[in-house]
Short mmCIF file of C-alpha atoms and ligand atoms in Angstrom, two decimals:
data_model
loop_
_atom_site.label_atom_id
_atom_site.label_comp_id
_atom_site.label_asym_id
_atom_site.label_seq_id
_atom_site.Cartn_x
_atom_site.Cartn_y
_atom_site.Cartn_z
CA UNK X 1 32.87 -15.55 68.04
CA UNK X 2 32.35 -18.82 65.82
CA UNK X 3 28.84 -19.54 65.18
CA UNK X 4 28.33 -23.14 67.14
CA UNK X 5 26.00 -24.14 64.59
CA UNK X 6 28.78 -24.42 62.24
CA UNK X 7 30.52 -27.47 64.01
CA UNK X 8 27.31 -29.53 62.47
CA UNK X 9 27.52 -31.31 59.04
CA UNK X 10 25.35 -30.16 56.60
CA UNK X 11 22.91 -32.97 56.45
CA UNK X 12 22.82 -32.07 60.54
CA UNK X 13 22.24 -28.82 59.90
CA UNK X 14 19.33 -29.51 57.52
CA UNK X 15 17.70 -31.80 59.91
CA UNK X 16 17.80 -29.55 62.43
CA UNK X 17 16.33 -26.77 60.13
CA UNK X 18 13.81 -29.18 59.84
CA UNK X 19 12.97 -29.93 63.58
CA UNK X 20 12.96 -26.10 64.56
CA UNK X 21 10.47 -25.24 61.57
CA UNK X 22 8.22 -28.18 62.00
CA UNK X 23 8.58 -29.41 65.27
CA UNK X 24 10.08 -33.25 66.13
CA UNK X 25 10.37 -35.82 63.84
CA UNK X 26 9.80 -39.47 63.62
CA UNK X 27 12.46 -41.81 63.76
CA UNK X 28 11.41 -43.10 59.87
CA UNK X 29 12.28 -39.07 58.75
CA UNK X 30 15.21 -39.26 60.57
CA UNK X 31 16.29 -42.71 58.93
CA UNK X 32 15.12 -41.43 55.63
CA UNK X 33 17.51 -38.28 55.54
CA UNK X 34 20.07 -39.77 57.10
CA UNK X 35 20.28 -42.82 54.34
CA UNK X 36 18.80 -41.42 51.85
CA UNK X 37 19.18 -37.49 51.70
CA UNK X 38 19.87 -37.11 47.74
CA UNK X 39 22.97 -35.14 48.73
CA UNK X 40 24.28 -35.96 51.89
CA UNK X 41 22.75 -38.97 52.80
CA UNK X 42 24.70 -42.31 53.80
CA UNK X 43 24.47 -44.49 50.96
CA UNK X 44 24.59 -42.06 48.68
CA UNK X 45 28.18 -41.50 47.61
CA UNK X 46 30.17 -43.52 49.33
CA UNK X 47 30.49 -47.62 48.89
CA UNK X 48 30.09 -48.52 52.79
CA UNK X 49 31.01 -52.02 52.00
CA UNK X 50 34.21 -54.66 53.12
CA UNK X 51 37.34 -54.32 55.50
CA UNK X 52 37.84 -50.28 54.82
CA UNK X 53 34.22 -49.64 54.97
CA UNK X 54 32.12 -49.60 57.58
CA UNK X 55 30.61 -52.96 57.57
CA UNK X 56 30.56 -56.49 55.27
CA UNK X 57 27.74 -58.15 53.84
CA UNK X 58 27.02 -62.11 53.10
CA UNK X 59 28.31 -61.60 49.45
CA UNK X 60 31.22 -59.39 50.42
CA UNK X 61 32.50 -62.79 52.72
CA UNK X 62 32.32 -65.63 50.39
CA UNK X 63 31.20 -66.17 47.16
CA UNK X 64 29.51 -69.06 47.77
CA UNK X 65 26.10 -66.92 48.95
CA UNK X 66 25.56 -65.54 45.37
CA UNK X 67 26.66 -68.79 44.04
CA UNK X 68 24.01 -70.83 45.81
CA UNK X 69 21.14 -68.06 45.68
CA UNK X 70 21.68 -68.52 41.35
CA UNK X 71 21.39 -72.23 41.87
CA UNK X 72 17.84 -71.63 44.44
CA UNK X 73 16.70 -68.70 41.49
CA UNK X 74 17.49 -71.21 38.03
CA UNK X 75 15.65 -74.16 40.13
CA UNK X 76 12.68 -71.60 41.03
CA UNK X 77 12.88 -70.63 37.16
CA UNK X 78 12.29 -74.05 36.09
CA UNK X 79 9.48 -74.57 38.49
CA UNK X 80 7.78 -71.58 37.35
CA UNK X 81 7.84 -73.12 33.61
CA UNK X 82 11.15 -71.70 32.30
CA UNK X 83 9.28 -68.94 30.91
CA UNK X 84 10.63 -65.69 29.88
CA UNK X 85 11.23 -63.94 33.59
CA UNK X 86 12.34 -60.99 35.33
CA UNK X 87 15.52 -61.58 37.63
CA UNK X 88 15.12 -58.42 40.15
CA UNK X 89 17.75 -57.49 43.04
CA UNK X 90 16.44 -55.32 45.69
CA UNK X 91 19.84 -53.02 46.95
CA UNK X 92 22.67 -54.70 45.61
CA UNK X 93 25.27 -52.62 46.91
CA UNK X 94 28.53 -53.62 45.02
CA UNK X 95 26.56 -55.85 42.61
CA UNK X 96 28.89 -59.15 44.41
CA UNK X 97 25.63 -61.14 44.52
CA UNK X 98 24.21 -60.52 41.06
CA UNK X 99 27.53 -61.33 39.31
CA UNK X 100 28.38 -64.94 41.38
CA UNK X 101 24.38 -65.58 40.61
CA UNK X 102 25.05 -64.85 36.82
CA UNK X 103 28.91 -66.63 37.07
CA UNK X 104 27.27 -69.75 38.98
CA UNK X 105 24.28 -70.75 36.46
CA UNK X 106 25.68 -69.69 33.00
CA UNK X 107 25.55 -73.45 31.76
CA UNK X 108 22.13 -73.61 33.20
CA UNK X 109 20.14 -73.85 29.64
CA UNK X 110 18.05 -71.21 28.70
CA UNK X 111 18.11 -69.11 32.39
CA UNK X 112 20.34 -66.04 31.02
CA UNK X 113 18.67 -65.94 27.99
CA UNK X 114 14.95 -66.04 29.56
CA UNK X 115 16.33 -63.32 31.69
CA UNK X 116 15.44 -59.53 31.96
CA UNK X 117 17.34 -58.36 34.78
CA UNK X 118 16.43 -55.49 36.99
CA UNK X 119 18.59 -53.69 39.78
CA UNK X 120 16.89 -51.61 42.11
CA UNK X 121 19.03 -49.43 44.02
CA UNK X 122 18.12 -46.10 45.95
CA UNK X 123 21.89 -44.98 45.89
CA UNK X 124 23.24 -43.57 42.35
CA UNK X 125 26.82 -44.59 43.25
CA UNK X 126 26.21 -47.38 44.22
CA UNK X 127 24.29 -47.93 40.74
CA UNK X 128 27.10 -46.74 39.01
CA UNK X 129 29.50 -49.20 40.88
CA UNK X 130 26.85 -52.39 39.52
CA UNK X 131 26.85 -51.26 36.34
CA UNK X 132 30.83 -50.99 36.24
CA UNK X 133 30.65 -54.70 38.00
CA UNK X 134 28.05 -56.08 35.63
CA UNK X 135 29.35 -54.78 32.52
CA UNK X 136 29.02 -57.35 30.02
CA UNK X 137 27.39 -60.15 32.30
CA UNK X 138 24.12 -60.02 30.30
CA UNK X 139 22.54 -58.47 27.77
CA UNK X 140 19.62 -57.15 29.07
CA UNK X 141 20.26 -55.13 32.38
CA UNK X 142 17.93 -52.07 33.55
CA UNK X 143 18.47 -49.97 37.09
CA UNK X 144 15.98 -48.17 38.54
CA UNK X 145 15.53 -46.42 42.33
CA UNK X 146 12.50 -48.04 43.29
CA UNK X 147 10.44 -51.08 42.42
CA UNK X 148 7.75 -48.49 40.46
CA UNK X 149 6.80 -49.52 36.50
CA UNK X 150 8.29 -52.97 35.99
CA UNK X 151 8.32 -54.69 33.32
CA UNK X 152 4.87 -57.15 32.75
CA UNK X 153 6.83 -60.51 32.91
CA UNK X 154 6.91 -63.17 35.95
CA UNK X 155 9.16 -62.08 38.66
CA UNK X 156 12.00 -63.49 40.61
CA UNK X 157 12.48 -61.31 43.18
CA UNK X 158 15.78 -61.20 45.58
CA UNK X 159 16.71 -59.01 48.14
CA UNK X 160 19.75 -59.45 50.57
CA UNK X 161 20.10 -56.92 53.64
CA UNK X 162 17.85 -54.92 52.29
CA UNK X 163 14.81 -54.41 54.39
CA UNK X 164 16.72 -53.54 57.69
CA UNK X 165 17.78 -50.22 56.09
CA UNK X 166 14.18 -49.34 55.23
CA UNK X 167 13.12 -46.06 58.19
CA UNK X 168 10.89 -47.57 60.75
CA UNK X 169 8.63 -45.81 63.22
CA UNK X 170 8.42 -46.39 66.93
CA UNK X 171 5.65 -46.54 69.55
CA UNK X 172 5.74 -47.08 72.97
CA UNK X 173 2.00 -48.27 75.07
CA UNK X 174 2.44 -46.24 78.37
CA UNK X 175 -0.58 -45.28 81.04
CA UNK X 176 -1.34 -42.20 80.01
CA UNK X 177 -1.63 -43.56 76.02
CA UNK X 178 0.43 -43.94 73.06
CA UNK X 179 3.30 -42.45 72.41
CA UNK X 180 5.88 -42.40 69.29
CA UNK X 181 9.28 -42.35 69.75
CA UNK X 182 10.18 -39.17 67.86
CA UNK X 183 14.04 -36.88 66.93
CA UNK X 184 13.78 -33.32 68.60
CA UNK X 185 16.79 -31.07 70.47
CA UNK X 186 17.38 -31.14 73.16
CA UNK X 187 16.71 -27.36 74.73
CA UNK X 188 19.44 -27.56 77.53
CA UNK X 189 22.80 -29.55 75.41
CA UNK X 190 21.40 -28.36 71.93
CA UNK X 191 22.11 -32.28 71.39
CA UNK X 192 19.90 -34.46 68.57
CA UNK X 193 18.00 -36.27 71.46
CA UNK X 194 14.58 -38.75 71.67
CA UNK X 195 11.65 -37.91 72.62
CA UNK X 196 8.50 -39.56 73.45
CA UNK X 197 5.52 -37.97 72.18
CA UNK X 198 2.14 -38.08 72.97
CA UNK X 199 -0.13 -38.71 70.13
CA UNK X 200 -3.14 -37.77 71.82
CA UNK X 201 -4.97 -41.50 71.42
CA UNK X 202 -5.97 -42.69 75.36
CA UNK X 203 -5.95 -46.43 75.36
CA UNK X 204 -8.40 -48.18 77.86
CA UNK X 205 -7.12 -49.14 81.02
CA UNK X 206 -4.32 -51.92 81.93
CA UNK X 207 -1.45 -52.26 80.43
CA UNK X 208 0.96 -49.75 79.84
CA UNK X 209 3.90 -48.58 81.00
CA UNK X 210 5.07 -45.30 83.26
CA UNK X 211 5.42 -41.90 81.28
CA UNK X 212 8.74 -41.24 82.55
CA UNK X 213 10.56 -44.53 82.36
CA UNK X 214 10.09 -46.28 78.39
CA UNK X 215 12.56 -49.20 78.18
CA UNK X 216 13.75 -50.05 75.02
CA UNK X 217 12.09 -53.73 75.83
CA UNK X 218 8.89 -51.38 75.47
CA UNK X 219 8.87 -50.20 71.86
CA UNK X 220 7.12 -51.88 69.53
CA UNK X 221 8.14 -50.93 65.72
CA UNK X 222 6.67 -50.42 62.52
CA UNK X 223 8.15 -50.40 59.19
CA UNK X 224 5.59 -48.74 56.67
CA UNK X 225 8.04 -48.92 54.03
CA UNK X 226 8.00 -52.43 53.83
CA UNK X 227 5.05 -53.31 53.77
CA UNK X 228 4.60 -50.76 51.18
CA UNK X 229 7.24 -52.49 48.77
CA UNK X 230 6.12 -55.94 49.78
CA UNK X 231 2.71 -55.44 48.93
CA UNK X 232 3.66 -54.05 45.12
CA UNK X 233 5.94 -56.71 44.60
CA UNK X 234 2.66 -59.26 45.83
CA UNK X 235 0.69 -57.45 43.76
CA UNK X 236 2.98 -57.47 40.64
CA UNK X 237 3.40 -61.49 41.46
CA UNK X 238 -0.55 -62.24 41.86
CA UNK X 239 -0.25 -61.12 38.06
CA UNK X 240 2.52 -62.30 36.51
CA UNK X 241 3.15 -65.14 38.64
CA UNK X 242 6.41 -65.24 40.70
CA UNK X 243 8.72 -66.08 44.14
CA UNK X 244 10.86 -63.95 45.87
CA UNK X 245 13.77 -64.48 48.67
CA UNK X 246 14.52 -62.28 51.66
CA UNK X 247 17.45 -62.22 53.82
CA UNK X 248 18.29 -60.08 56.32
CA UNK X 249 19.04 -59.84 60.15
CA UNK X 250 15.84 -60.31 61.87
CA UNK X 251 13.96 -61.54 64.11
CA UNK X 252 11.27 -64.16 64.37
CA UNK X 253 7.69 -63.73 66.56
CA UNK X 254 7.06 -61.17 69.04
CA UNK X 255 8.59 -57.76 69.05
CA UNK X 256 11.91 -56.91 70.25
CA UNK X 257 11.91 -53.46 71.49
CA UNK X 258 13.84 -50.85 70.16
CA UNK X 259 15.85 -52.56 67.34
CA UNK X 260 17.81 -49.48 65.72
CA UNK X 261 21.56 -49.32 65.40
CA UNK X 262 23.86 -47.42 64.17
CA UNK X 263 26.94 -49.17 62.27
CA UNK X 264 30.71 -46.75 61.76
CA UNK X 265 33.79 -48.92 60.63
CA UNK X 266 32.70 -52.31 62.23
CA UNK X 267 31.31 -50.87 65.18
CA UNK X 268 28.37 -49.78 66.86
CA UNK X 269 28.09 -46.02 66.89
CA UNK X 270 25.24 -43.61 68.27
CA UNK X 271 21.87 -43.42 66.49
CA UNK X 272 21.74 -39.52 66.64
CA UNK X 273 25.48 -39.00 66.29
CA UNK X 274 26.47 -37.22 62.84
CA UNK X 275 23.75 -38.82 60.31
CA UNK X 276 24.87 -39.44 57.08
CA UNK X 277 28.36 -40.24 58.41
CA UNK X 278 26.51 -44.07 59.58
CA UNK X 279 24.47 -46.66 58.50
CA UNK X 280 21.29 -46.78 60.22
CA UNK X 281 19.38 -50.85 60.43
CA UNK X 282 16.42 -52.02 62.11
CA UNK X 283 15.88 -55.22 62.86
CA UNK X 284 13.31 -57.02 60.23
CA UNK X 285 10.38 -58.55 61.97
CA UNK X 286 9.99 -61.48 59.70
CA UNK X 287 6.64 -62.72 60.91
CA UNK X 288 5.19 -59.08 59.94
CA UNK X 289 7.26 -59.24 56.31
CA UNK X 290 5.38 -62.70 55.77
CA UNK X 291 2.37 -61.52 56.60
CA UNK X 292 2.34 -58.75 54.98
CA UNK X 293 3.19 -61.05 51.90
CA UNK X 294 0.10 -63.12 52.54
CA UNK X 295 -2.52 -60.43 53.25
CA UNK X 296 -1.48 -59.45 49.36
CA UNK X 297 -1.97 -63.08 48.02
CA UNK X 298 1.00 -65.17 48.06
CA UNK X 299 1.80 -68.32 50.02
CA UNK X 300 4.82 -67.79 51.99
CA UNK X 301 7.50 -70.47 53.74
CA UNK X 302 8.09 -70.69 57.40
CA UNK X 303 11.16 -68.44 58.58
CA UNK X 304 14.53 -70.06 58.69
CA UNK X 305 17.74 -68.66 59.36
CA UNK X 306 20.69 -68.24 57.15
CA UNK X 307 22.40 -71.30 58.08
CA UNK X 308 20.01 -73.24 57.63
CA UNK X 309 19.43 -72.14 54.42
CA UNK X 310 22.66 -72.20 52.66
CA UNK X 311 23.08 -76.17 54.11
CA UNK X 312 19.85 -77.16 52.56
CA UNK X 313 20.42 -76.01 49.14
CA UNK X 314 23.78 -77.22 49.16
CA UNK X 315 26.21 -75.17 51.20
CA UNK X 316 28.98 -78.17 52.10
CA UNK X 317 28.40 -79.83 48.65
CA UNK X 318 29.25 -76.17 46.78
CA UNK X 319 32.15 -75.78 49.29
CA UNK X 320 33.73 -78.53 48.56
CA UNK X 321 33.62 -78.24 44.92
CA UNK X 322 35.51 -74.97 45.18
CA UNK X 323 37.84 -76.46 47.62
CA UNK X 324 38.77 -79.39 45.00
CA UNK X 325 39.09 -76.95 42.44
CA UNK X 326 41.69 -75.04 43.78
CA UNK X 327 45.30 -75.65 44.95
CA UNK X 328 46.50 -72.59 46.56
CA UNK X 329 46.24 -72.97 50.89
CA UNK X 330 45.67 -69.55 50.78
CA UNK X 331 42.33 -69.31 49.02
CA UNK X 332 40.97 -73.03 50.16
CA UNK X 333 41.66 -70.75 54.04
CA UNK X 334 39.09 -68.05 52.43
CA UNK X 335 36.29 -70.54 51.58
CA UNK X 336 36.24 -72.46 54.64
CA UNK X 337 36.40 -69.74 56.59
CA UNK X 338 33.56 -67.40 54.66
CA UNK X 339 31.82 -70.28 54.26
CA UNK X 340 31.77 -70.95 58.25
CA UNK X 341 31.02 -66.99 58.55
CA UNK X 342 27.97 -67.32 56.97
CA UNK X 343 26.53 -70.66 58.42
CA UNK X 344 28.00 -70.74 62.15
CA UNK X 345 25.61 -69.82 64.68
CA UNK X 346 28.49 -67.88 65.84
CA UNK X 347 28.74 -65.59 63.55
CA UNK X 348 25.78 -64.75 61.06
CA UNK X 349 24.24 -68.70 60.65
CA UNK X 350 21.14 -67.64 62.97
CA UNK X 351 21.21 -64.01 63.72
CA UNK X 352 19.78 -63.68 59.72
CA UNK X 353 16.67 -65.21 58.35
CA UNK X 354 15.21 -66.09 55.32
CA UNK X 355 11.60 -66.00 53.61
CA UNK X 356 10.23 -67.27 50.35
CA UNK X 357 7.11 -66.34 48.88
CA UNK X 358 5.65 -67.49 45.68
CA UNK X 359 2.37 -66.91 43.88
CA UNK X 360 1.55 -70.96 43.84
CA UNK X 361 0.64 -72.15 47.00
CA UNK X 362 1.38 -75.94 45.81
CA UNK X 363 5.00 -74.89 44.69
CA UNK X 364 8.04 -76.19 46.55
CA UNK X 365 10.48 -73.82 47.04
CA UNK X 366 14.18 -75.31 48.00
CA UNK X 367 15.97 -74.53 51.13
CA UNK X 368 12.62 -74.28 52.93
CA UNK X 369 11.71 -77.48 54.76
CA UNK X 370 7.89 -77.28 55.31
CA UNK X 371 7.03 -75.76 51.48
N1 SAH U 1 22.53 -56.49 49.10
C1 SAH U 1 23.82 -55.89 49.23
C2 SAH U 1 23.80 -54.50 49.89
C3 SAH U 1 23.09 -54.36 51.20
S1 SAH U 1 23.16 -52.69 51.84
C4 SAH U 1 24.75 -56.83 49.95
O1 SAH U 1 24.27 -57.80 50.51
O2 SAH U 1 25.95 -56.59 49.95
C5 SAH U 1 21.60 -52.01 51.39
C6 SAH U 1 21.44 -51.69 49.91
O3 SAH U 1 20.11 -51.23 49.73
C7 SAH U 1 22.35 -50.60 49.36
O4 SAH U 1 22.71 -50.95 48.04
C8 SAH U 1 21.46 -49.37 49.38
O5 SAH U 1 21.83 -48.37 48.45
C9 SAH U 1 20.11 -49.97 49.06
N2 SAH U 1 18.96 -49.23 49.59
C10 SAH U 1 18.78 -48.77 50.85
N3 SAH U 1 17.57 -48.21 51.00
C11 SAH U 1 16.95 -48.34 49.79
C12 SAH U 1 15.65 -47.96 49.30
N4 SAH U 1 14.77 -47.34 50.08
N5 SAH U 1 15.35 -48.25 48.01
C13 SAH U 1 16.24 -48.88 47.21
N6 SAH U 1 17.48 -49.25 47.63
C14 SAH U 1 17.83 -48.98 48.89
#
C-alpha cells in the first residue's frame, strides 16, 4: 500500500515534519516557508506575475505607475538637495517599475548620475529576471535579499506590493484570554488546519469573545516583519536623510480581522491548501506602518489611496501625453484602460494606499495633500 504521506509536496511535507516535531506553528512560520522556503517556497523560482501567472501588479497593467513614481522620486531628489542618493526598490518582482522609473526621468539632469541604485529582492529568480530587465539601464546597480549593510548615502526608498507578502501573526481576545491563531493537523482528516491556541496570558475581565466561536471579524494582526524593516530603513534615514513611498493593498484605521488570502491564477485559493504552490498577502494596516515610521523619527503623510495618488502627481496629464504620442487604436485602448485599472475605485483606485515618509518634517512631498 502507497504511503499517504506521499500525495504531499515536499515543502508540505517539510512543514508538517515541522509541526509533528515541534508542535503548531504560527501563521508568520507558515507564511515564511510557504513564500520564502529557499527551495520550495513560492516566490522562489517561479515569476508569479501577468495574464499566465497567478496574479498582476500596478506596473504589470500600465506603464504609467513606474512612469509617474520616477517623476514623484526625481522631484523628491531635488528637494532633498540633488545630492548624491541611493534609489532603493523593496521586491521588484519583474523589475517593470524600476525600468519605466529609469525610462521616464532620463532627461531629468543629474538624477541617473547622482544615483546608486539598490534592488532588494528575497527571491533569486526573480533577481535574476531584474538584472536581465535592467541590463544596461544604469551604471551602478547592486541586489541584495534584505535591506541589511547599505550603502551610507541619503535614501529614496520605494516599495510597491511589498509589505502584504511580509508573514503576519494572529491573535484573537476571547474570555478565557489570548489566544494566537496558529497551523497544526488536524488529528481526525490529517488536513493542514487552524488552531487557536492558548498562550497562557488571562486578560482582566470584559471583553472577549467565546472560546469556541472566533470570527474572523475577531483577529487582530501583527506584522513583526514590518515593523522590523521599517524601523532600519527610519533608522538608516534619521542618518543620511531620506523619503520613502509605500503602496500596497491596505487598509486604513482599526483592524480588520483576519486579512490573509491566498492568490492561484487570478483567484482566491485556500490558505492551507498546497503552500508554495500560492501566494500568501495580508492586508497592510497602514496606520500601524506609519506609526511605526514615526516612533523611529520620521514625519510621515496622511494615508491616501492609489487613485488618489497617481491623479495628484499627474495621472491624466501623463496619460494623455502617451495617448498623443501614439497612433495605433490598439495601444491608445491599453493606456486608457490600465490607466482606469489603476485609478477607478472599481478596480484598484481605493482598495491600495499610499504613505510617504521623509526625514524633514517641513518637506513637501507631492501626491500627498496635507504634507
Ligand atoms: N513590486 C513588484 C512585485 C510585488 S510581489 C510589483 O509591483 O510588480 C512581492 C515582491 O517582493 C517579489 O519580488 C518578492 O520576491 C519580494 N519579496 C517578498 N517577500 C520578501 C522579503 N521578505 N524580502 C525581500 N523581498 C521579498
Amino acid at each position: 500500500m502507497s504511503d499517504p504521506v506521499c500525495t504531499f509536496s515536499a515543502l508540505e511535507q517539510i512543514i508538517r515534519e515541522r509541526i509533528k516535531a515541534r508542535g503548531a506553528i504560527t501563521v508568520a512560520e507558515y507564511m515564511d516557508m510557504a513564500l520564502g522556503h529557499e527551495q520550495y517556497g513560492y516566490y522562489m523560482n517561479r515569476d508569479p506575475f501577468g495574464e499566465h501567472g497567478d496574479f498582476t501588479t500596478a506596473p504589470e497593467i500600465c506603464q504609467i505607475f513606474g512612469e509617474l513614481i520616477g517623476a514623484w522620486c526625481a522631484a523628491v531628489w531635488q528637494s532633498l538637495g540633488s545630492r548624491p542618493m541611493m534609489l532603493m526598490e523593496l521586491g521588484g518582482g519583474r523589475g517593470t517599475l524600476m525600468t519605466d522609473l529609469l525610462r521616464a526621468t532620463r532627461h531629468v539632469h543629474g538624477f541617473h548620475e547622482a544615483l546608486t541604485i539598490v534592488m532588494v529582492d528575497a527571491s533569486p529568480f526573480l533577481r535574476r529576471f531584474q538584472r536581465a530587465v535592467l541590463h544596461g539601464m544604469h551604471p551602478r546597480i547592486r541586489w541584495q535579499a534584505n535591506i541589511e549593510a547599505l550603502p551610507d548615502l541619503p535614501l529614496l526608498c520605494i516599495a510597491n506590493e511589498f509589505f502584504d507578502a511580509l508573514p503576519i501573526r494572529q491573535y484573537a481576545k476571547t474570555l478565557t484570554g489570548l489566544r494566537e491563531r496558529l497551523v497544526a493537523i488536524d488529528p481526525h482528516t490529517n488536513e493542514l488546519t487552524f488552531v487557536m491556541h492558548d498562550m497562557g496570558i488571562k486578560l482582566v475581565k470584559g471583553g472577549g469573545h467565546s472560546t469556541e466561536t472566533v470570527h474572523d471579524s475577531q483577529i487582530i494582526e501583527s506584522c513583526p516583519a514590518m515593523r522590523h524593516i521599517a524601523t532600519h530603513l527610519a533608522h538608516h534615514m534619521q542618518r543620511h536623510g531620506g523619503a520613502g513611498l509605500f503602496i500596497d493593498y491596505g487598509y486604513r484605521g482599526e483592524s480588520r480581522g483576519n486579512t490573509l488570502q491566498a492568490i492561484k491564477t487570478h483567484g482566491f485559493w485556500p490558505v492551507l491548501k498546497s503552500p508554495g504552490d500560492a501566494d500568501i498577502t495580508a492586508h497592510v494596516a497602514f496606520d500601524d506602518l506609519a506609526h511605526t515610521f514615526e516612533e523611529a523619527g520620521l514625519a510621515s503623510t496622511s494615508i491616501t489611496t492609489q487613485g488618489a495618488f497617481l491623479q495628484s502627481i499627474g495621472g491624466v496629464m501623463r496619460l494623455g501625453h502617451l495617448l498623443a504620442e501614439t497612433h495605433k487604436e490598439e495601444q491608445k485602448k491599453q493606456l486608457r484602460t490600465g490607466f482606469e485599472r489603476l485609478v477607478s475605485p472599481q478596480y484598484m483606485g481605493e482598495l491600495f494606499k499610499v504613505l510617504g515618509v521623509c526625514s524633514n518634517g517641513q518637506f513637501h512631498l507631492p501626491g500627498f495633500a496635507d504634507s
